[in-house]
Amino acid sequence: MIKNKLNDLEAILRELESVVVAFSGGVDSTFLLQVALNVLGPENVLAVTADSETYPSTELEEAKRLAKIMGAPHQVIETSELNIPGYAENNKNRCYFCKQGLFEEIKPILDQKGFKNVVYGLIADDMSEHRPGTRAAKEQGVRGPLQEANLFKEEIRELSKQMNLSTWDKPSFACLSSRIAYGERITIEKLNKVEKAERYLKGLGLRQIRVRTHGDIARIEVEPHEMVLVLPHNDEITSKLRSFGYKYITLDLAGYKSGSMNA
């Protein structure tokens, strides 16, 4: 079954002939980039990474490193979601404005460098979640080959492992804005606060981490089995996150859940 899906993905990419890959360095876009390189060759593939306020500097450096290791032509473009009308207001369609702005920035590269299509890391799991960005992709003719091949996250991880991609077990990641409660205006100060808090917590050995922000409350999400790593450091964590600007620091007993703000 999984082999058939990989064959379908390869056929889709072969049909596209040449692609610009919206590349974040995460599990899905890294796998998509690798398969595109395998099928089309590096001369017909360009990885593009958007450097913006919502994308941690550590992730940008990781994307650069991965592209170099994979032998992928790579271009970093400067973007600013906070300057996109409708984005900073942070309603439930925030991701629509983000993807719309991203694809508008990428589209000119097609003409400049002679590529035929833009693709991104949409996967089958995403179709059961609140994903306004998919509407922006459809409006601009951007393809999601992984989703079209009906590939799910766990299958992508397994195939990535078979291909010796270091990202096969990388924790899931989403932009920093996803940590801020809907309706609460997104600012550079809040994004920086989230980034510093999550970087600090990862330094304690936590892998899958979210610092959900509700005003001056930090709601920490980790995998249930990692909660035992948090509790012995409660005083230190409280002090550190307060120094970043939070007033109340909580641990969500339900554990990490992708898209929990959508609830």
Coordinates of C-alpha atoms in Angstrom, one line a residue, residues 27 157 160 165-172 207:
V27 CA 8.9 16.3 7.9
R157 CA 7.7 9.3 8.4
S160 CA 11.5 9.2 5.1
L165 CA 16.2 11.5 5.8
S166 CA 17.1 12.9 9.2
T167 CA 13.7 14.5 9.5
W168 CA 11.8 11.2 9.7
D169 CA 11.2 11.5 13.4
K170 CA 11.4 15.3 13.7
P171 CA 8.7 16.8 15.9
S172 CA 5.8 18.4 14.1
R207 CA 11.0 17.3 22.0

